[in-house]
CSV table of C-alpha atoms in Angstrom, one decimal:
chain,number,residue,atom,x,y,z
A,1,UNK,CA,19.8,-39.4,-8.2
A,2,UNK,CA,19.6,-35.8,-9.9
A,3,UNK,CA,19.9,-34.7,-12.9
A,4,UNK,CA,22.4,-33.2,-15.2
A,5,UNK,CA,21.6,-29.4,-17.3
A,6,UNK,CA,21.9,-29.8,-20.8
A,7,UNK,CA,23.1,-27.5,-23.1
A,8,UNK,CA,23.1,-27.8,-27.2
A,9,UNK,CA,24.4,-24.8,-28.8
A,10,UNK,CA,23.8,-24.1,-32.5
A,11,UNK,CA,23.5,-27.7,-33.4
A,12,UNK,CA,23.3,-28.6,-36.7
A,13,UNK,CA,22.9,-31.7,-38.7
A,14,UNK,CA,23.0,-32.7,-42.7
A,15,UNK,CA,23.7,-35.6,-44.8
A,16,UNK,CA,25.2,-34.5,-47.4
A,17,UNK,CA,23.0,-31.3,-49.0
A,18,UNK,CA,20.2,-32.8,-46.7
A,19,UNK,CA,19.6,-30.0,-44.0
A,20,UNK,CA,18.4,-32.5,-40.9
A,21,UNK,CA,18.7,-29.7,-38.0
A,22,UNK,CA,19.7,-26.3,-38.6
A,23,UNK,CA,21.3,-24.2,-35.7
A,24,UNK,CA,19.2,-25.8,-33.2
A,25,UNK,CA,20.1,-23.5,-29.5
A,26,UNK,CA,18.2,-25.0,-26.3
A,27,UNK,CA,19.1,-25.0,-23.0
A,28,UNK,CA,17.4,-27.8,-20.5
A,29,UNK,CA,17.6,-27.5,-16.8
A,30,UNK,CA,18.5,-30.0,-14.0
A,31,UNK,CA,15.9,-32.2,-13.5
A,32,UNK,CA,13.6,-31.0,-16.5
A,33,UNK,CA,11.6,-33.2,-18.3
A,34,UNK,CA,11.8,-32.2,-22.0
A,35,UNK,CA,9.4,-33.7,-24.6
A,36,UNK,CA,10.5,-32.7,-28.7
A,37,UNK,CA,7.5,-33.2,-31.3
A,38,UNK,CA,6.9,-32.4,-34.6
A,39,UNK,CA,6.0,-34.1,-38.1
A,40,UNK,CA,7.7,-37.4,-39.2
A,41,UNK,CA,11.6,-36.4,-40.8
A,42,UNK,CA,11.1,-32.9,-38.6
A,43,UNK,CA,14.7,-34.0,-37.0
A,44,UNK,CA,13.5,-34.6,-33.4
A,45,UNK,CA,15.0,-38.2,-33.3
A,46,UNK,CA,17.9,-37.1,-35.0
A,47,UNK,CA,18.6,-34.7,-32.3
A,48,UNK,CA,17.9,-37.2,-29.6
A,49,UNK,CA,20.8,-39.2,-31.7
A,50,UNK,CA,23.1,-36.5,-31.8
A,51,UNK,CA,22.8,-35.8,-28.0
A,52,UNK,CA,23.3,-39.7,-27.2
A,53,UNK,CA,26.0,-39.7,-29.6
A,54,UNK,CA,24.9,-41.9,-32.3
A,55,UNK,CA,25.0,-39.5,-35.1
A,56,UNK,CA,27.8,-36.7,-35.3
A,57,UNK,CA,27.3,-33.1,-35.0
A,58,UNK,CA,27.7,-31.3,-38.4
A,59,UNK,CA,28.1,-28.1,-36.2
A,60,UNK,CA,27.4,-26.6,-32.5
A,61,UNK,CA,28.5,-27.9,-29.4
A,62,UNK,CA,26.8,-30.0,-26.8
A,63,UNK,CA,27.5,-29.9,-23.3
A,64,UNK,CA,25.9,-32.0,-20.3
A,65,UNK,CA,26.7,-30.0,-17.3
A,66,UNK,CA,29.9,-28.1,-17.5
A,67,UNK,CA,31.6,-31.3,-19.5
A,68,UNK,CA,31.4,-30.6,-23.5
A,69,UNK,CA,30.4,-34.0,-24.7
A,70,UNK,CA,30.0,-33.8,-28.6
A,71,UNK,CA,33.6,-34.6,-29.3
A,72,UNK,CA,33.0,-38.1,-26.9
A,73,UNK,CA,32.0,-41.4,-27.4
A,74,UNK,CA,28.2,-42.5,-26.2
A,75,UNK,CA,29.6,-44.2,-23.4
A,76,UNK,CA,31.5,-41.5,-21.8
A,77,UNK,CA,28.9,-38.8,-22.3
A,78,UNK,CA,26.7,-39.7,-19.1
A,79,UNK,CA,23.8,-40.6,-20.9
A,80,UNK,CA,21.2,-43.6,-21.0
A,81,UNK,CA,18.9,-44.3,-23.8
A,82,UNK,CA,15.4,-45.9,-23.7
A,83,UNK,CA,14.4,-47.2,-27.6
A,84,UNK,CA,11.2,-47.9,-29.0
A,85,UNK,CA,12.2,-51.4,-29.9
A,86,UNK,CA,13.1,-51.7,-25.8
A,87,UNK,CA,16.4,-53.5,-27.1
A,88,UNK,CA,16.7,-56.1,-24.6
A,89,UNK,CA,19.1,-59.2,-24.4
A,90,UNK,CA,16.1,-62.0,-25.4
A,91,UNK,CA,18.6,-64.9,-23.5
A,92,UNK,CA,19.0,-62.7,-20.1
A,93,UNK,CA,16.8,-62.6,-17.6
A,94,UNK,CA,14.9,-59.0,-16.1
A,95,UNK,CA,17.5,-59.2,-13.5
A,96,UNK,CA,20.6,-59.9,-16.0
A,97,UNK,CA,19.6,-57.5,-18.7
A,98,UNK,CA,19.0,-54.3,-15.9
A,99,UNK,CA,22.5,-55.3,-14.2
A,100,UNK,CA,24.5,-55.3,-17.8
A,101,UNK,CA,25.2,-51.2,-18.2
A,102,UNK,CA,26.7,-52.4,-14.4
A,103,UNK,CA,28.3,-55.4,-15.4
A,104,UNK,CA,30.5,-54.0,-18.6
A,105,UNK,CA,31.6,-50.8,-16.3
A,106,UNK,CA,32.7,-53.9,-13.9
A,107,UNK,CA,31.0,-52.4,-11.1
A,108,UNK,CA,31.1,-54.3,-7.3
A,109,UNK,CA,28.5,-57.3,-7.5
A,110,UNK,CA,26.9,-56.6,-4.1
A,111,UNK,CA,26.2,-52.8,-5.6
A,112,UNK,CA,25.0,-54.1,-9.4
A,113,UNK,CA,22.4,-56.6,-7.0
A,114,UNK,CA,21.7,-53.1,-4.8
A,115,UNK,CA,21.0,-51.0,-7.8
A,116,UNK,CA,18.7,-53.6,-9.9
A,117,UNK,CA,16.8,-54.7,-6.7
A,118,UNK,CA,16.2,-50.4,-6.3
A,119,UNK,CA,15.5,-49.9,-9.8
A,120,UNK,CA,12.9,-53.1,-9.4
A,121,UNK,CA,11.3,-52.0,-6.2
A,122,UNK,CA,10.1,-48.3,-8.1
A,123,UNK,CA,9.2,-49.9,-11.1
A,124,UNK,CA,6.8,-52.8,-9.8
A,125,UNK,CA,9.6,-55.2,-11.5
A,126,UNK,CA,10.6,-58.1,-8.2
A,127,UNK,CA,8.1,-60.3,-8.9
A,128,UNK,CA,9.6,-60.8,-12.8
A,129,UNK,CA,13.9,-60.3,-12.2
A,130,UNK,CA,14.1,-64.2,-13.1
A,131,UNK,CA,12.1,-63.9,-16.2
A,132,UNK,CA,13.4,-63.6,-19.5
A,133,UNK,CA,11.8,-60.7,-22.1
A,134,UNK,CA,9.9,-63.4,-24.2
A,135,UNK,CA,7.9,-63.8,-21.3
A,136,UNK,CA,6.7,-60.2,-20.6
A,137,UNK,CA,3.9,-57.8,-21.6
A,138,UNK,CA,4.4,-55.0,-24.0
A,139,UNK,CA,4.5,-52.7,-21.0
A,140,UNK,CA,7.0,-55.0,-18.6
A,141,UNK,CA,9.3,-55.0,-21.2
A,142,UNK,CA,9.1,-51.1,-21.2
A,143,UNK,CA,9.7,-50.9,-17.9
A,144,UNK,CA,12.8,-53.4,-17.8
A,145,UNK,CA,14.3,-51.1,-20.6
A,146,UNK,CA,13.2,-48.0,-18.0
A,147,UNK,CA,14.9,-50.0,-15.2
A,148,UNK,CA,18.3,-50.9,-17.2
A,149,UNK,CA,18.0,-47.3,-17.7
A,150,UNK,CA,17.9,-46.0,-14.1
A,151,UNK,CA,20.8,-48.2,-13.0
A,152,UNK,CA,23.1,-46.5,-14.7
A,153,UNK,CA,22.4,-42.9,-12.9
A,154,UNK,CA,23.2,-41.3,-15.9
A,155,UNK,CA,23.2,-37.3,-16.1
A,156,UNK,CA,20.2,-37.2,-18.9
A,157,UNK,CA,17.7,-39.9,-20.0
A,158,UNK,CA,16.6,-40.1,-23.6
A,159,UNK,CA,13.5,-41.6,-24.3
A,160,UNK,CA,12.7,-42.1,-28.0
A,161,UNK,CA,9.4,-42.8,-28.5
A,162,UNK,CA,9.0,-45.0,-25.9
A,163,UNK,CA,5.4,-45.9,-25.3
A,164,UNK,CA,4.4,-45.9,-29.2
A,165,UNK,CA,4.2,-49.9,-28.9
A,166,UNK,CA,2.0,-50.0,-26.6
A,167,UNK,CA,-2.3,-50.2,-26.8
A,168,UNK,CA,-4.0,-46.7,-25.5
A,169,UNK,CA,-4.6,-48.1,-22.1
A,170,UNK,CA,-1.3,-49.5,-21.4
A,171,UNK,CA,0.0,-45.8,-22.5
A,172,UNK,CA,-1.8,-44.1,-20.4
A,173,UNK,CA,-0.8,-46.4,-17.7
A,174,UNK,CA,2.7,-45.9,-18.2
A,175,UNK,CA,2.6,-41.8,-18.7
A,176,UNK,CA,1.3,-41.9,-15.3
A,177,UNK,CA,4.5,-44.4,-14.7
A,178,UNK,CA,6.4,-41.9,-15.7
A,179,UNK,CA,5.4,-38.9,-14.1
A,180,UNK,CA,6.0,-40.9,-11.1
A,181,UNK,CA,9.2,-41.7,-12.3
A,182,UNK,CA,10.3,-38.4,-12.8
A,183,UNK,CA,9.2,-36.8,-9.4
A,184,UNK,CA,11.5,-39.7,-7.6
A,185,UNK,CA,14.6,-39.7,-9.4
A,186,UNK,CA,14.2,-35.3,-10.0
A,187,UNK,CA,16.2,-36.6,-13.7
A,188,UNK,CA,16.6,-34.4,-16.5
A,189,UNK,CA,14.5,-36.7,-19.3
A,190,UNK,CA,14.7,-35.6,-23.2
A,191,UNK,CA,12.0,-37.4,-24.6
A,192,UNK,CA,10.5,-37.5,-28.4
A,193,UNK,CA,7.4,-38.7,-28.9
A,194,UNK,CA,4.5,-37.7,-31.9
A,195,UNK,CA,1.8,-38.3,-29.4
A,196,UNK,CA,-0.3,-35.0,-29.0
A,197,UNK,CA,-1.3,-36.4,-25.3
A,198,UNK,CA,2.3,-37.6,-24.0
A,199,UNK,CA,3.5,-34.6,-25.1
A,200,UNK,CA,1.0,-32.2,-23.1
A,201,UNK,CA,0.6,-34.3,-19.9
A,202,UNK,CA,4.6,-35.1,-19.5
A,203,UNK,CA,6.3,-32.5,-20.3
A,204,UNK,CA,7.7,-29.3,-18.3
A,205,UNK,CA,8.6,-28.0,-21.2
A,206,UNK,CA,7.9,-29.0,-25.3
A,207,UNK,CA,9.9,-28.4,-28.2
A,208,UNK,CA,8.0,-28.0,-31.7
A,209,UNK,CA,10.3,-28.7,-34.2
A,210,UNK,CA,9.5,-28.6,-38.3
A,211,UNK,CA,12.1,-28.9,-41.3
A,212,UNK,CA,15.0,-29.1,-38.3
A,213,UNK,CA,14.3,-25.8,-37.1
A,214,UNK,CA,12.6,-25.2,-33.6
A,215,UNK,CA,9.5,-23.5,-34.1
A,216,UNK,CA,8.7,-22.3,-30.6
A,217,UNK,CA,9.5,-23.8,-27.1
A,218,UNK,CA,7.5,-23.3,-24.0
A,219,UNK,CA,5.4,-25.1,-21.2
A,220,UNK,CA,2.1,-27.0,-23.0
A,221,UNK,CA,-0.1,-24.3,-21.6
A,222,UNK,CA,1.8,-21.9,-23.4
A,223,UNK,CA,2.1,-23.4,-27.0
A,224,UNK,CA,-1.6,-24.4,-26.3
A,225,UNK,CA,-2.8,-20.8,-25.4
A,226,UNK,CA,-0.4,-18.7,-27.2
A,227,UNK,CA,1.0,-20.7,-30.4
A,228,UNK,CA,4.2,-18.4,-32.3
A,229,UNK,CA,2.7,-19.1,-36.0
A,230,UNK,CA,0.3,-21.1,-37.8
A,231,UNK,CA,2.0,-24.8,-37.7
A,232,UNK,CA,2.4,-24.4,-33.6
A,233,UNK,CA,-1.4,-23.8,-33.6
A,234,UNK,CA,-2.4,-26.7,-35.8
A,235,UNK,CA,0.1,-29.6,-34.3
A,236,UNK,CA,-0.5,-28.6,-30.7
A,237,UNK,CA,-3.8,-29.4,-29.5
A,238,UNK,CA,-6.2,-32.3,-30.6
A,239,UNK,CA,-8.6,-32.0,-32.9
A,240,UNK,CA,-6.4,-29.4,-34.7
A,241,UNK,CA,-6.7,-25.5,-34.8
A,242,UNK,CA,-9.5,-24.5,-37.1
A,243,UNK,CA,-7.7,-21.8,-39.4
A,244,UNK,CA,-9.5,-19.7,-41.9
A,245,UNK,CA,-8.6,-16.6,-44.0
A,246,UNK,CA,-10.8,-13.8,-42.6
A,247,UNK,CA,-10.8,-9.9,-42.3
A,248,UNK,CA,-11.7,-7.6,-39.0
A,249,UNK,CA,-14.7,-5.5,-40.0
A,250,UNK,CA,-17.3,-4.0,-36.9
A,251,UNK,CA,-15.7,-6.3,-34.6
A,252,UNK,CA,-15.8,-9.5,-35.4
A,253,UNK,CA,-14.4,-11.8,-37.9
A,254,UNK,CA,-15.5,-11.8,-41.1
A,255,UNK,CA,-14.7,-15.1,-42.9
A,256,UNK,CA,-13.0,-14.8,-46.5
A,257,UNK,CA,-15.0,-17.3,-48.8
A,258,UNK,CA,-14.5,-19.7,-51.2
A,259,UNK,CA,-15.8,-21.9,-53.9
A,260,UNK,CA,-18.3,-19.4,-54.8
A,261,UNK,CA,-19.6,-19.4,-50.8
A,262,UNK,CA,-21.1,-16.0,-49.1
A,263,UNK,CA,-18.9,-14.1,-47.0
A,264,UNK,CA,-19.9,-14.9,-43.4
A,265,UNK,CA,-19.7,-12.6,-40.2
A,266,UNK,CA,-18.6,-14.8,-37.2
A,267,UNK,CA,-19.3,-13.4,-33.8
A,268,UNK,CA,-16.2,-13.4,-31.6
A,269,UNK,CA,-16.2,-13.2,-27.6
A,270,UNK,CA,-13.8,-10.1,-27.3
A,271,UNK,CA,-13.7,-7.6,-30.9
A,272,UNK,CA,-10.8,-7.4,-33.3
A,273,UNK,CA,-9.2,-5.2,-35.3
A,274,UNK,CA,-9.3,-4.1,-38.8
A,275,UNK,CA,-7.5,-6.0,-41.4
A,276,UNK,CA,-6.4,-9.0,-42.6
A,277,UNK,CA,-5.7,-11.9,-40.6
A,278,UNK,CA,-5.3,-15.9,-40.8
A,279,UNK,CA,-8.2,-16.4,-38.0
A,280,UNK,CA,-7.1,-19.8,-36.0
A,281,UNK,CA,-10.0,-20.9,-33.4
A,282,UNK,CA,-9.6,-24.0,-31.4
A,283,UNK,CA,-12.3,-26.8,-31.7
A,284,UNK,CA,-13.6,-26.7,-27.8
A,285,UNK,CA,-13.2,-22.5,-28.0
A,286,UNK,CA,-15.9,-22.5,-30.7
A,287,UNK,CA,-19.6,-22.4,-29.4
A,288,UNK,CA,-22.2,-24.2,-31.5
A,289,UNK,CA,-26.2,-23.3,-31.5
A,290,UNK,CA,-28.6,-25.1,-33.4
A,291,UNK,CA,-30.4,-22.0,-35.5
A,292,UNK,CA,-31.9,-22.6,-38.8
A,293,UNK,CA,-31.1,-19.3,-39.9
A,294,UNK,CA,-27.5,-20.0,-39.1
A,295,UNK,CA,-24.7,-19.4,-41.3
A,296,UNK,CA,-22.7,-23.1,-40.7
A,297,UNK,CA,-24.2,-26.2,-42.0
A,298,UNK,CA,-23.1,-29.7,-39.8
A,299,UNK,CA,-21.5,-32.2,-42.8
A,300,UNK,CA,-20.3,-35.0,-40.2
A,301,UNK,CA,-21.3,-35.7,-36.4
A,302,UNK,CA,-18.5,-37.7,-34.2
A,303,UNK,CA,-19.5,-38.4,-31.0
A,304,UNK,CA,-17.1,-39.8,-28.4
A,305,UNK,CA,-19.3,-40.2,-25.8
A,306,UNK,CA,-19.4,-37.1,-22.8
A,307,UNK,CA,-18.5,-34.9,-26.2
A,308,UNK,CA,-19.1,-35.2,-30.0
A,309,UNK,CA,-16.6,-33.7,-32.4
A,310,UNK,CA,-19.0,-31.5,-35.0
A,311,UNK,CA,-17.5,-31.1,-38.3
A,312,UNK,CA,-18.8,-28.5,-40.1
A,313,UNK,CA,-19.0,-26.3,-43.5
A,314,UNK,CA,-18.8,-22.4,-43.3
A,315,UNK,CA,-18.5,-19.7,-46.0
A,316,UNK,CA,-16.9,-23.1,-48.3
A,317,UNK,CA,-14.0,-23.6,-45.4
A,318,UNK,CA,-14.3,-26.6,-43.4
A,319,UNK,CA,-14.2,-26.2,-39.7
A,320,UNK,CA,-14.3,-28.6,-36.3
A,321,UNK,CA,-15.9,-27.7,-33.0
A,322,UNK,CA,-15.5,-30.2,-30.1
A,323,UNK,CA,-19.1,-29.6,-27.7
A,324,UNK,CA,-20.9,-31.5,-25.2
A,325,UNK,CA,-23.1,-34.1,-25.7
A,326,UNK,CA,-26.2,-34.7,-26.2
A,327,UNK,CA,-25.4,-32.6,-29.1
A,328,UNK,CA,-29.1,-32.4,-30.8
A,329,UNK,CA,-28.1,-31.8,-34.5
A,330,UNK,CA,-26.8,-34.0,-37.2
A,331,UNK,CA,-25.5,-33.4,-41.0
A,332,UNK,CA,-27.7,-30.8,-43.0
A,333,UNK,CA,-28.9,-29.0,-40.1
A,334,UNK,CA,-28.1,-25.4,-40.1
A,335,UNK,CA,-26.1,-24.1,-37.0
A,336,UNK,CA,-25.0,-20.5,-35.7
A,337,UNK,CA,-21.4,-20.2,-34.3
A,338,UNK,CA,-19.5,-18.2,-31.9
A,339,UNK,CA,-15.8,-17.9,-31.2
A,340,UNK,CA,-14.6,-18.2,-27.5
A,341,UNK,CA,-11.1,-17.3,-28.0
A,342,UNK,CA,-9.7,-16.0,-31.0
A,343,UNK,CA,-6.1,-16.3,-32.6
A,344,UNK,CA,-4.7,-13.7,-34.9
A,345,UNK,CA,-1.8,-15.2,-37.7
A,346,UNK,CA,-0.1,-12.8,-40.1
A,347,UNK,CA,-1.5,-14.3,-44.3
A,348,UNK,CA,1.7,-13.4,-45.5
A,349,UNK,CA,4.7,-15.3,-42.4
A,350,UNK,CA,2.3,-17.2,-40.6
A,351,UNK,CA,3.4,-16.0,-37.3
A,352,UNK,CA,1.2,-14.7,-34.4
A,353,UNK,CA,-0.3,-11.2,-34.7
């Protein structure tokens, strides 16, 4: 199996006055896997809708290799979806619900009973083909949704945020699943998800999306490293971008302050420029140093066991720093700080400086 490129060009989506998804342009290669995030209502399962055909386009075009497949039904747009709920037939067994998509195109029995038992061999599924859904784990049934999925050989898979139902371990279980999954079948998955982790470990590419417009697209390293605005830098990454109001003055940052807080001067690893700036720091780019003449003071200590997260009050802004453990301080004590890696946003468009 390969997959299918996938083209949307200037998609756009509104109920009524209700802008959904406003001249959304992407382009997803052969065999890419493709993960959209963004804030609850930011459109990203609408899109996955409008690309499966469940919603209709309120403009653009959508085309799944060189077929344009917005004017067609679901079924004839060479597309299989994999739902949160796993949607499965609760009176068919594992073998009779991954065999249906075959069954309804009336496809040759002896290659419906070929394509399940292949689809059951890769995802660890023979042992279960004669049991029925009520009768599977959270993560089984995932993987006889996956499975019903895979014998279809669509062009594009859609996953719509499909491990959200299951515990933290099981998750990471099946991300790992997954990025087996992917390497085999060399499919082109579009997947939505508004897991931080999913998102970074799956993906070739992510797509930030906010208010239905796409904020910035690019590998996870890149939207981790080099964020296009302010919203980019805060919802990629956990714990979140620390962003603060600040002004370059002798080379380093000098923090803007509030609620009647002294200015304070915070060391930075490389020296800045002049002028204004939104100053965005990431938690684990922020050294910590226990100094009573230091110009943070620790509020909150969270320690997660090889790190702690230290949450911290500076110049009246709150801030986070993620550092190893043993840490040594706890809330009260005074601390000086340092920033690894600095980012620069414009105060006025919030976009990368």
């Amino acid at each position: 199996m390969s997959g299918a490129a996938l083209s949307l060009r200037g998609v756009a989506k509104r109920y009524g006055e209700t802008r959904v998804l406003d001249r959304v342009d992407l382009d997803v290669a052969a065999g890419e896997y493709l993960v959209l995030v963004g804030p609850s209502g930011c459109g990203k399962s609408t899109l996955l809708r409008c690309i499966a055909g469940l919603e209709t386009l309120s403009a653009g075009e959508l085309w799944i290799g060189e077929r344009r497949v917005d004017p067609l039904p679901p079924r004839d747009r060479d597309v299989a979806m994999v739902f949160q709920s796993y949607a499965l037939y609760p009176h068919m067994t594992v073998r009779e619900n991954m065999a249906f998509p075959l069954r309804i195109r009336k496809a040759p029995r002896d290659a419906i009973a070929a394509a399940v038992a292949e689809a059951a061999r890769m995802l660890d599924l023979e042992a279960l083909l004669d049991r029925k859904p009520a009768a599977l784990s959270g993560g089984q049934r995932q993987r006889v949704a996956m499975g019903r999925a895979i014998v279809r050989q669509p062009g594009v898979f859609l996953f719509d945020e499909p491990l959200s139902n299951l515990d933290a371990t099981l998750r990471h279980h099946m991300r790992v699943e997954l990025k087996r999954l992917h390497r085999r079948l060399g499919a082109t998955i579009v997947h939505v998800t508004h897991d931080q982790v999913e998102a970074l470990t799956l993906a070739d590419r992510i797509v930030v999306l906010d208010r239905g417009v796409v904020q910035q697209v690019g590998s996870p390293r890149e939207l981790y490293d080099t964020p296009s605005n302010t919203f980019v830098g805060t919802f990629v990454g956990a714990p979140s971008m620390n962003l603060v109001p600040a002004a370059g003055a002798a080379g380093q940052a000098v923090l803007e302050p509030r609620g009647g807080a002294a200015p304070v001067g915070l060391p930075t690893a490389a020296p800045l420029p002049d002028g204004r700036f939104v100053l965005g720091v990431r938690p684990s780019e922020l050294a910590v140093t226990l100094d009573p003449a230091g110009a943070a003071t620790v509020d909150v200590v969270e320690s997660l066991g090889g790190e702690a997260m230290v949450h911290l009050e500076v110049a009246g802004h709150p801030m986070v720093a993620l550092v190893r453990e043993p840490f040594g301080g706890g809330p009260g004590d005074r601390v000086g700080l340092r920033a690894e890696v600095v980012h620069r946003f414009d105060p006025e468009t919030t976009q990368r400086l």
